[in-house]
Every structure is written in C-alpha cells, then in structure tokens.
PDB file of C-alpha atoms in Angstrom:
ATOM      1  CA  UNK S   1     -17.611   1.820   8.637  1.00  0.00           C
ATOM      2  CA  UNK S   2     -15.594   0.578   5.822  1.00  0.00           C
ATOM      3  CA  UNK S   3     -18.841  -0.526   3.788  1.00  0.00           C
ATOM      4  CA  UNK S   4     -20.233   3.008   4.265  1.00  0.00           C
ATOM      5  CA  UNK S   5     -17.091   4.575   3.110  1.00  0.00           C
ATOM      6  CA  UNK S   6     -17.231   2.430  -0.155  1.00  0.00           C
ATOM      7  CA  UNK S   7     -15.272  -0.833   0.367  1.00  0.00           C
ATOM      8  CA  UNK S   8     -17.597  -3.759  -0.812  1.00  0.00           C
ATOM      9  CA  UNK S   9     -18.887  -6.575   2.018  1.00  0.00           C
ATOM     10  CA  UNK S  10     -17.356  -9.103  -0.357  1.00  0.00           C
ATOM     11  CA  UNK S  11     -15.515 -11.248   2.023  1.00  0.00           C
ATOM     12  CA  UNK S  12     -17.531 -10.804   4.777  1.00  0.00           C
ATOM     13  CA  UNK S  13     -16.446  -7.162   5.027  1.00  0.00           C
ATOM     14  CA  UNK S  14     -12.787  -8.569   5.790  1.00  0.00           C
ATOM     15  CA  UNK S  15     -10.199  -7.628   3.178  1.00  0.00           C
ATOM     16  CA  UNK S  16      -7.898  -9.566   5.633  1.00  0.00           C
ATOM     17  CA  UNK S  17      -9.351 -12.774   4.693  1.00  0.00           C
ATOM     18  CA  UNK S  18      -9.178 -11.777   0.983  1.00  0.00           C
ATOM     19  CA  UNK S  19      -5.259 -11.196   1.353  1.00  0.00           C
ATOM     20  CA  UNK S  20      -4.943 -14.365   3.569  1.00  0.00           C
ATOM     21  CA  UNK S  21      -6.147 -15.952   0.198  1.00  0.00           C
ATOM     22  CA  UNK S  22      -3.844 -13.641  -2.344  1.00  0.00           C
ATOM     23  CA  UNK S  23      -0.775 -14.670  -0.283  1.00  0.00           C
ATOM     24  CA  UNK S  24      -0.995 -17.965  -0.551  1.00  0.00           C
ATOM     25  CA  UNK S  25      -0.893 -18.351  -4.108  1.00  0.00           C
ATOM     26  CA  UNK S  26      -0.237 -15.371  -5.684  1.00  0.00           C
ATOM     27  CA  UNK S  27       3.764 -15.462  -4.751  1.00  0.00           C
ATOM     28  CA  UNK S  28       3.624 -18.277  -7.242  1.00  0.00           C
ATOM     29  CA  UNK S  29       2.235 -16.177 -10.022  1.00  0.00           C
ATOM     30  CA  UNK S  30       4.672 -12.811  -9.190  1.00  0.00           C
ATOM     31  CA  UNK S  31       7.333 -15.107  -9.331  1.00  0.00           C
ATOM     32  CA  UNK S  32       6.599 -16.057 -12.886  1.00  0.00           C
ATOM     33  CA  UNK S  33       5.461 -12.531 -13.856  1.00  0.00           C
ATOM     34  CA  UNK S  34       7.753 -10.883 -11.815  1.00  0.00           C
ATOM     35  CA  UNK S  35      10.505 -12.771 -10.229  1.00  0.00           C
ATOM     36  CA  UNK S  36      11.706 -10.597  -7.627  1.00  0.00           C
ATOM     37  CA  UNK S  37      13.141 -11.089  -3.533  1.00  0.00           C
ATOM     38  CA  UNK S  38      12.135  -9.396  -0.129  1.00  0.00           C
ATOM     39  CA  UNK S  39      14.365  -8.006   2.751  1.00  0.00           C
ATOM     40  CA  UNK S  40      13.733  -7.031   5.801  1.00  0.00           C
ATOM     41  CA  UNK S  41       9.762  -7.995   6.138  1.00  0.00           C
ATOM     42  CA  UNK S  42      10.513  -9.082   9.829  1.00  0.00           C
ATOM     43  CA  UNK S  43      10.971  -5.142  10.379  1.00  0.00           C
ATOM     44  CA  UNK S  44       7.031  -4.628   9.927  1.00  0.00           C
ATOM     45  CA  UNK S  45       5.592  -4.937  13.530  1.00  0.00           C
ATOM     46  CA  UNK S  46       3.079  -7.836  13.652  1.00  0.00           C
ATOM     47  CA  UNK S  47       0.533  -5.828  15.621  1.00  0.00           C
ATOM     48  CA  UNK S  48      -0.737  -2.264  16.075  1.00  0.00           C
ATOM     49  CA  UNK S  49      -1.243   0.725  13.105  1.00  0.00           C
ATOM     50  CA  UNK S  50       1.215   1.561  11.180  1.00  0.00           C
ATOM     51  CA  UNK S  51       2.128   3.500   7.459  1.00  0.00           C
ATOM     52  CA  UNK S  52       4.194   1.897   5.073  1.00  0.00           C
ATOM     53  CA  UNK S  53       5.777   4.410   2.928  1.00  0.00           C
ATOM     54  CA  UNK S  54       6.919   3.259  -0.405  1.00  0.00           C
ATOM     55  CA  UNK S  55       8.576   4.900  -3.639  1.00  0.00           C
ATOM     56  CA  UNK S  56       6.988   4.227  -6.900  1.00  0.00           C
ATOM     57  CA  UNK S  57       8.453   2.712  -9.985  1.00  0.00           C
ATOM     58  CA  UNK S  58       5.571   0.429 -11.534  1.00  0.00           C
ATOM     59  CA  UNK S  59       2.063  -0.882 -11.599  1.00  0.00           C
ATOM     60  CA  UNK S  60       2.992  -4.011  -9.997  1.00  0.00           C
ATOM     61  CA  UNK S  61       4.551  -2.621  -6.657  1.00  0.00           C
ATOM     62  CA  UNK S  62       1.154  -2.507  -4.934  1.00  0.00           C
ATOM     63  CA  UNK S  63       0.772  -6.621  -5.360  1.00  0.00           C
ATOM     64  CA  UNK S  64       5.072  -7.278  -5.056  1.00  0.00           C
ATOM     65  CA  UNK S  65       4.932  -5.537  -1.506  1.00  0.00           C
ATOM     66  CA  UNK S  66       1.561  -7.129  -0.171  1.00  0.00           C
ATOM     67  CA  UNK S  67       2.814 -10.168  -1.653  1.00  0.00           C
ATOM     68  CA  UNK S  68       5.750 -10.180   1.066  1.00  0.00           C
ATOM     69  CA  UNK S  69       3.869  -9.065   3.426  1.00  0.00           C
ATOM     70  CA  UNK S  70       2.980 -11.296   6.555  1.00  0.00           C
ATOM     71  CA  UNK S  71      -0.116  -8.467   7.528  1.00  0.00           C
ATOM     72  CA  UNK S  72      -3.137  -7.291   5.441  1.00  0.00           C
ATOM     73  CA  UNK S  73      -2.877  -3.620   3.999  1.00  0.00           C
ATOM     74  CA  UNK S  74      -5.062  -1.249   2.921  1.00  0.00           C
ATOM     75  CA  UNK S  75      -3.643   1.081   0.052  1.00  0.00           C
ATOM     76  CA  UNK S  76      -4.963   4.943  -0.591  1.00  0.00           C
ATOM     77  CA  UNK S  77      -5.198   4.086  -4.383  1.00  0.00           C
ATOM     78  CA  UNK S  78      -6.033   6.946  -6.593  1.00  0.00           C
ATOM     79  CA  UNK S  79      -9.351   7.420  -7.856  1.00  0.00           C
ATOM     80  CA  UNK S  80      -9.302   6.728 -11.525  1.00  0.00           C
ATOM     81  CA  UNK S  81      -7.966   3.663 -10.430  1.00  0.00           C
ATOM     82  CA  UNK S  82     -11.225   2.134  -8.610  1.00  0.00           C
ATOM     83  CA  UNK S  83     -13.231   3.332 -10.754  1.00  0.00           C
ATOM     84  CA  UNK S  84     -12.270   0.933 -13.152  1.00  0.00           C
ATOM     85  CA  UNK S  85     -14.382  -1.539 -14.292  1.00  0.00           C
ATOM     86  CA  UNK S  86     -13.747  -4.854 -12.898  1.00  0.00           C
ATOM     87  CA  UNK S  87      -9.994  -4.233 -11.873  1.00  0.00           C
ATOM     88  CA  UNK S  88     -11.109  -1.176  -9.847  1.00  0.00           C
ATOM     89  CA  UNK S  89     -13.396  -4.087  -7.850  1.00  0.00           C
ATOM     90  CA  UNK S  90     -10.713  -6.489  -7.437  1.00  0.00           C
ATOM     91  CA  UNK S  91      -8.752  -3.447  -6.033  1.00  0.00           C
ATOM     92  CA  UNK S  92     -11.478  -2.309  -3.727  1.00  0.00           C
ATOM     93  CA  UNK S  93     -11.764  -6.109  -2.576  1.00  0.00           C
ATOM     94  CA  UNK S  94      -8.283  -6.184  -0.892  1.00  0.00           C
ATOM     95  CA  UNK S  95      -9.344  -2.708   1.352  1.00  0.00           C
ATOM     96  CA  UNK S  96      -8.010  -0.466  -0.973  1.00  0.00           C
ATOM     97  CA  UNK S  97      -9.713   3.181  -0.940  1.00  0.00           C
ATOM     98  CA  UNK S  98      -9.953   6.181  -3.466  1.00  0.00           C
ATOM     99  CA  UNK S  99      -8.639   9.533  -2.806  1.00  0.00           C
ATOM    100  CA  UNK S 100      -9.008  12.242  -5.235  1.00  0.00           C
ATOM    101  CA  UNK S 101      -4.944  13.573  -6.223  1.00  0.00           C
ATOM    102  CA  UNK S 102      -4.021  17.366  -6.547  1.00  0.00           C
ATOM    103  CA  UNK S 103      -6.685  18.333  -4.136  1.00  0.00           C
ATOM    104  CA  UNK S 104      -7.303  17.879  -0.072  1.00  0.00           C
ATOM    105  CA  UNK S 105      -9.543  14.973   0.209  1.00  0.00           C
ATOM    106  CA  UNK S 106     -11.108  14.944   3.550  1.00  0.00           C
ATOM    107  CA  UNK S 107     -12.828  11.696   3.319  1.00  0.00           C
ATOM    108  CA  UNK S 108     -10.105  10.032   2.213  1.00  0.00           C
ATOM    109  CA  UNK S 109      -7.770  11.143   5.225  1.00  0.00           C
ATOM    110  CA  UNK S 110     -10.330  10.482   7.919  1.00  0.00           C
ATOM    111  CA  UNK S 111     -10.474   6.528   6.756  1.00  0.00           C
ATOM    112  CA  UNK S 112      -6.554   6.375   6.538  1.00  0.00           C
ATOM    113  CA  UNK S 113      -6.491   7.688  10.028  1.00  0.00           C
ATOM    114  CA  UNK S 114      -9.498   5.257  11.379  1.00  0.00           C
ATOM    115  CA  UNK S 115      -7.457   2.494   9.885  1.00  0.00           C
ATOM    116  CA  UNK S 116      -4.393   3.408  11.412  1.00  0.00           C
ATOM    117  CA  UNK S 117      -5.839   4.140  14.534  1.00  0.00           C
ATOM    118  CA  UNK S 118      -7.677   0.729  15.075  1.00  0.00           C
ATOM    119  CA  UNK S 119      -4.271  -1.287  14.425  1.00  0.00           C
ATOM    120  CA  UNK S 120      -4.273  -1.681  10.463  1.00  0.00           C
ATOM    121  CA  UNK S 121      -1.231  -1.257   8.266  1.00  0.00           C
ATOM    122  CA  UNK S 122      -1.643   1.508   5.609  1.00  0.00           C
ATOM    123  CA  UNK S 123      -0.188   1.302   2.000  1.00  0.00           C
ATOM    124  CA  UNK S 124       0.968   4.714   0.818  1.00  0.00           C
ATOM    125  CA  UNK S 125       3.469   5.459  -2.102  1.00  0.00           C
ATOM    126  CA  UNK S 126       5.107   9.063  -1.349  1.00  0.00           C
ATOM    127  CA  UNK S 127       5.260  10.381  -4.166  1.00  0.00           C
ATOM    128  CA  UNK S 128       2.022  10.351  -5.216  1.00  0.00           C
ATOM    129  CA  UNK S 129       2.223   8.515  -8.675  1.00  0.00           C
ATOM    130  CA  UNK S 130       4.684   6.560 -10.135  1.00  0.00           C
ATOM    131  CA  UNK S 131       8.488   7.785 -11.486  1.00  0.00           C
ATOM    132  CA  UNK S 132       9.016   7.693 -14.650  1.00  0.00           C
ATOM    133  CA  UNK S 133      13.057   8.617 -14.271  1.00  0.00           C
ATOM    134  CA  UNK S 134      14.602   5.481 -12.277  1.00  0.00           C
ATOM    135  CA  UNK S 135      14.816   7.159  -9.392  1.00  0.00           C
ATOM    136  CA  UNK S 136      12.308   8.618  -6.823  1.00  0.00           C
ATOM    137  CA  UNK S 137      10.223  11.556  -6.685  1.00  0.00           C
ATOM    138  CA  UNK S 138       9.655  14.352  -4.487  1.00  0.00           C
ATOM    139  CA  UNK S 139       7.645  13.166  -1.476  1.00  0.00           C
ATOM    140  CA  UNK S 140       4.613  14.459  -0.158  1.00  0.00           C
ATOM    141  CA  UNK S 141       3.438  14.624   3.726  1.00  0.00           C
ATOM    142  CA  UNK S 142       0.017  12.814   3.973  1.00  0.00           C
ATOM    143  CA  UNK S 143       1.833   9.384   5.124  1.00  0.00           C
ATOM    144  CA  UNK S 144       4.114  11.722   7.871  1.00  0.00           C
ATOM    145  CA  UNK S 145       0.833  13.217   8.694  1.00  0.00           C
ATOM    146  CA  UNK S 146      -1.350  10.230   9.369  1.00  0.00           C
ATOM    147  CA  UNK S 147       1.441   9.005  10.791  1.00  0.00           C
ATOM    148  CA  UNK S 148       1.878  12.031  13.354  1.00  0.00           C
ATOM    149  CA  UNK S 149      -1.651  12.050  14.055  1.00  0.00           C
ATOM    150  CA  UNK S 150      -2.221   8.897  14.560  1.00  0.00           C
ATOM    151  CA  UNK S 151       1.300   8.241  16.786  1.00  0.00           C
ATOM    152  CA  UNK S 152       2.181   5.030  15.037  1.00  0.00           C
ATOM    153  CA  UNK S 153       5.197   4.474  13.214  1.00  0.00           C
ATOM    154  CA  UNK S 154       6.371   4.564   9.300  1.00  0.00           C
ATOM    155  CA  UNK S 155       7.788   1.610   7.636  1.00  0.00           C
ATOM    156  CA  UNK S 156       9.447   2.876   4.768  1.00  0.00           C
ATOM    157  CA  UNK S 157      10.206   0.452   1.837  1.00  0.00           C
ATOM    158  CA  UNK S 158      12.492   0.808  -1.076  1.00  0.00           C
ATOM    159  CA  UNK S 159      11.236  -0.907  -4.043  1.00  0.00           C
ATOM    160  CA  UNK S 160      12.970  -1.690  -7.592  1.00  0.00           C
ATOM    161  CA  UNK S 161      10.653  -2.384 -10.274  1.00  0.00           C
ATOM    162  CA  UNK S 162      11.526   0.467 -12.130  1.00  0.00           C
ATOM    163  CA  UNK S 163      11.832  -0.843 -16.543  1.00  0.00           C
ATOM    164  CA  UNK S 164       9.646  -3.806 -15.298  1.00  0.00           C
ATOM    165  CA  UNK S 165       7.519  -4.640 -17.844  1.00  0.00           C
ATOM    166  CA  UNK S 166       5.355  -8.065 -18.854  1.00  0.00           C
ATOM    167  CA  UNK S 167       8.032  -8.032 -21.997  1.00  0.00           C
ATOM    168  CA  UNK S 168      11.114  -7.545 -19.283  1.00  0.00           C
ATOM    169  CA  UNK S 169      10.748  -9.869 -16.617  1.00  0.00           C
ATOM    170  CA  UNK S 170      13.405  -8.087 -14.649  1.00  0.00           C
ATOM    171  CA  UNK S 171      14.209  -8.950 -11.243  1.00  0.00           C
ATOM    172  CA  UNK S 172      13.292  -6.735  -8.679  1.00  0.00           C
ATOM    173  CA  UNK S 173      13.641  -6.300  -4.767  1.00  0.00           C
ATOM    174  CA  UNK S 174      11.229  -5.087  -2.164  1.00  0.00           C
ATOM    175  CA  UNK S 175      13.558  -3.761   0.959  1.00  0.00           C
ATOM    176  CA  UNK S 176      12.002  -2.930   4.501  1.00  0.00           C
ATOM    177  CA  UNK S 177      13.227  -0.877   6.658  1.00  0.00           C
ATOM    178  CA  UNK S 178      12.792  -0.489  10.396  1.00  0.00           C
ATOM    179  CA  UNK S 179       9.838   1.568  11.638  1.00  0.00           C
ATOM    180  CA  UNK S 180      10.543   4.777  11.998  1.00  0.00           C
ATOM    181  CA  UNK S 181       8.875   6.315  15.698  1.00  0.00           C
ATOM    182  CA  UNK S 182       7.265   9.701  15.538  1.00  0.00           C
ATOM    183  CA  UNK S 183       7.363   9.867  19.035  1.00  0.00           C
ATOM    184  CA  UNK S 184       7.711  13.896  20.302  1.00  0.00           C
ATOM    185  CA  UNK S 185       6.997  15.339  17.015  1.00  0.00           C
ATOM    186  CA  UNK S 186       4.552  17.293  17.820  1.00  0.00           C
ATOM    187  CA  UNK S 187       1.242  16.932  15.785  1.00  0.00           C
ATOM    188  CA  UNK S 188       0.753  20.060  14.065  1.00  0.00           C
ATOM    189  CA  UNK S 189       2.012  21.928  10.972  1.00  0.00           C
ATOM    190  CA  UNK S 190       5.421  22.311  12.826  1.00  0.00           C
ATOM    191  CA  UNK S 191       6.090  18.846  13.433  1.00  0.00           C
TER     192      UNK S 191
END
C-alpha cells in the first residue's frame, strides 16, 4: 500500500528501519545544529496508532521531535515540500506523505487513517504551516479527526524552536504530553 500511494521501496519499503538509522546518529548532529532537550517522550505509548499533534515554529521541528522519539513516524508533509528535488526524497524516505493544503485531500486522509489504524504513529503540526509570531496558530481538525475515526489517542507536543536559525543556535525544547483518549466522542461532525 504505501508504495502505491507514493512512498519509495527504498529501505525495503520500511521507513522504520530508515529512522532506526536517523536516530542513532542524527541526535549527534541536532545537537550541534540545534542543541535542544526532550520531556516527557515516555508519555508516547510504545505500541498501537496514535496522532502526535504538534505546534509549528521552524523547519527543523519535523527532525527535533523524531529525533526524541523512541517510535518511527510518518508526517503529512505538505506537497511543495516532496516535490523537492532530492530533499523532497530524503523526506519521502522516512514515510512522510504529501497532502495538498487549502483544499480536502481525500487521498491524503485515507493513508493517515490506514496508518493510524494498523498501529503507526502519525506526525501532524495543527496549524497547518509554521508561525511566524512566537506563538501558535489557530488549529485545524484533521489530526482530531483521524484521531476520532480511527479511536486512538493524540499526543500533543509543545515545541520551541521558534527564532531558531543556522546563525542562532538557540536552545530549544520538545515537551510531550500525555495521550489524550477520544474515547465517547462520537465520530461525526458533532464530536
């Protein structure tokens, strides 16, 4: 399924054993980059679907939150991102997938809901894009939704990488918090 929906058999179709690899030794090179500390990682579950559901500051919060990470993720990346020329490979390599922004992307949802449903974590940022103001954004509802449809939890995570830059090597902080159950919501538009 995932090669017919796009993401490359590099890896032996297993973006899990492509950010096996990344973690162990790509901490190394965030923490020169981007030296930066983790809470609260031993809130994600370590089995079953889930959303995380992260705010948005930079272009290095995708790789500072799988970094800490102990479980693969696959992020809903938008489009003109992997359709860049080699970086938009390297993104697709790690299970990331496109969806198309400002419009209702039907392909895109289905695959964030297979994930979720057959025990993978899913990478979503809330807001859609990142904030350019310091503080976050207004959210949207496709991570509550796959979430509700799916019935597994949201792990929301705070992240602070907002004025990071390769010229400020700020510290920043990735912060987990503990899943959120959507238990007796029910799964419609009223939920």
């Amino acid at each position: 399924m995932l090669t017919r929906l796009g993401i490359p058999k590099l890896w032996g179709e297993d973006p899990e054993r492509l950010w096996a690899f990344v973690r162990w030794w790509m901490p190394t090179v965030i923490e020169t980059i981007c030296p930066s500390y983790g809470y609260g990682v031993e809130h994600v579950p370590t089995s079953g679907g889930g959303v995380i559901a992260a705010n948005h500051f930079g272009t290095v919060d995708p790789v500072l939150i799988g970094c800490y990470m102990r479980r693969s993720m696959y992020y809903m990346a938008k489009t003109e991102l992997v359709s860049l020329p080699v970086a938009g490979e390297i993104i697709r390599w790690t299970g990331a997938f496109a969806v198309r922004r400002g419009e209702s992307d039907r392909d895109a949802v289905r695959l964030a809901r297979w994930l979720v449903a057959q025990g993978h974590l899913l990478g979503m940022f809330m807001e859609g894009t990142r904030q350019q103001h310091g503080h976050p954004g207004p959210v949207h509802p496709g991570a509550v939704m796959v979430a509700m449809q799916e019935g597994v939890p949201i792990i929301p995570v705070g992240i602070d990488t907002f004025g990071w830059r390769v010229k400020n090597r700020r510290r920043c902080c990735v912060v987990w918090g503990k899943p959120l159950p959507l238990d007796g919501i029910p799964r419609t538009g009223r939920g």
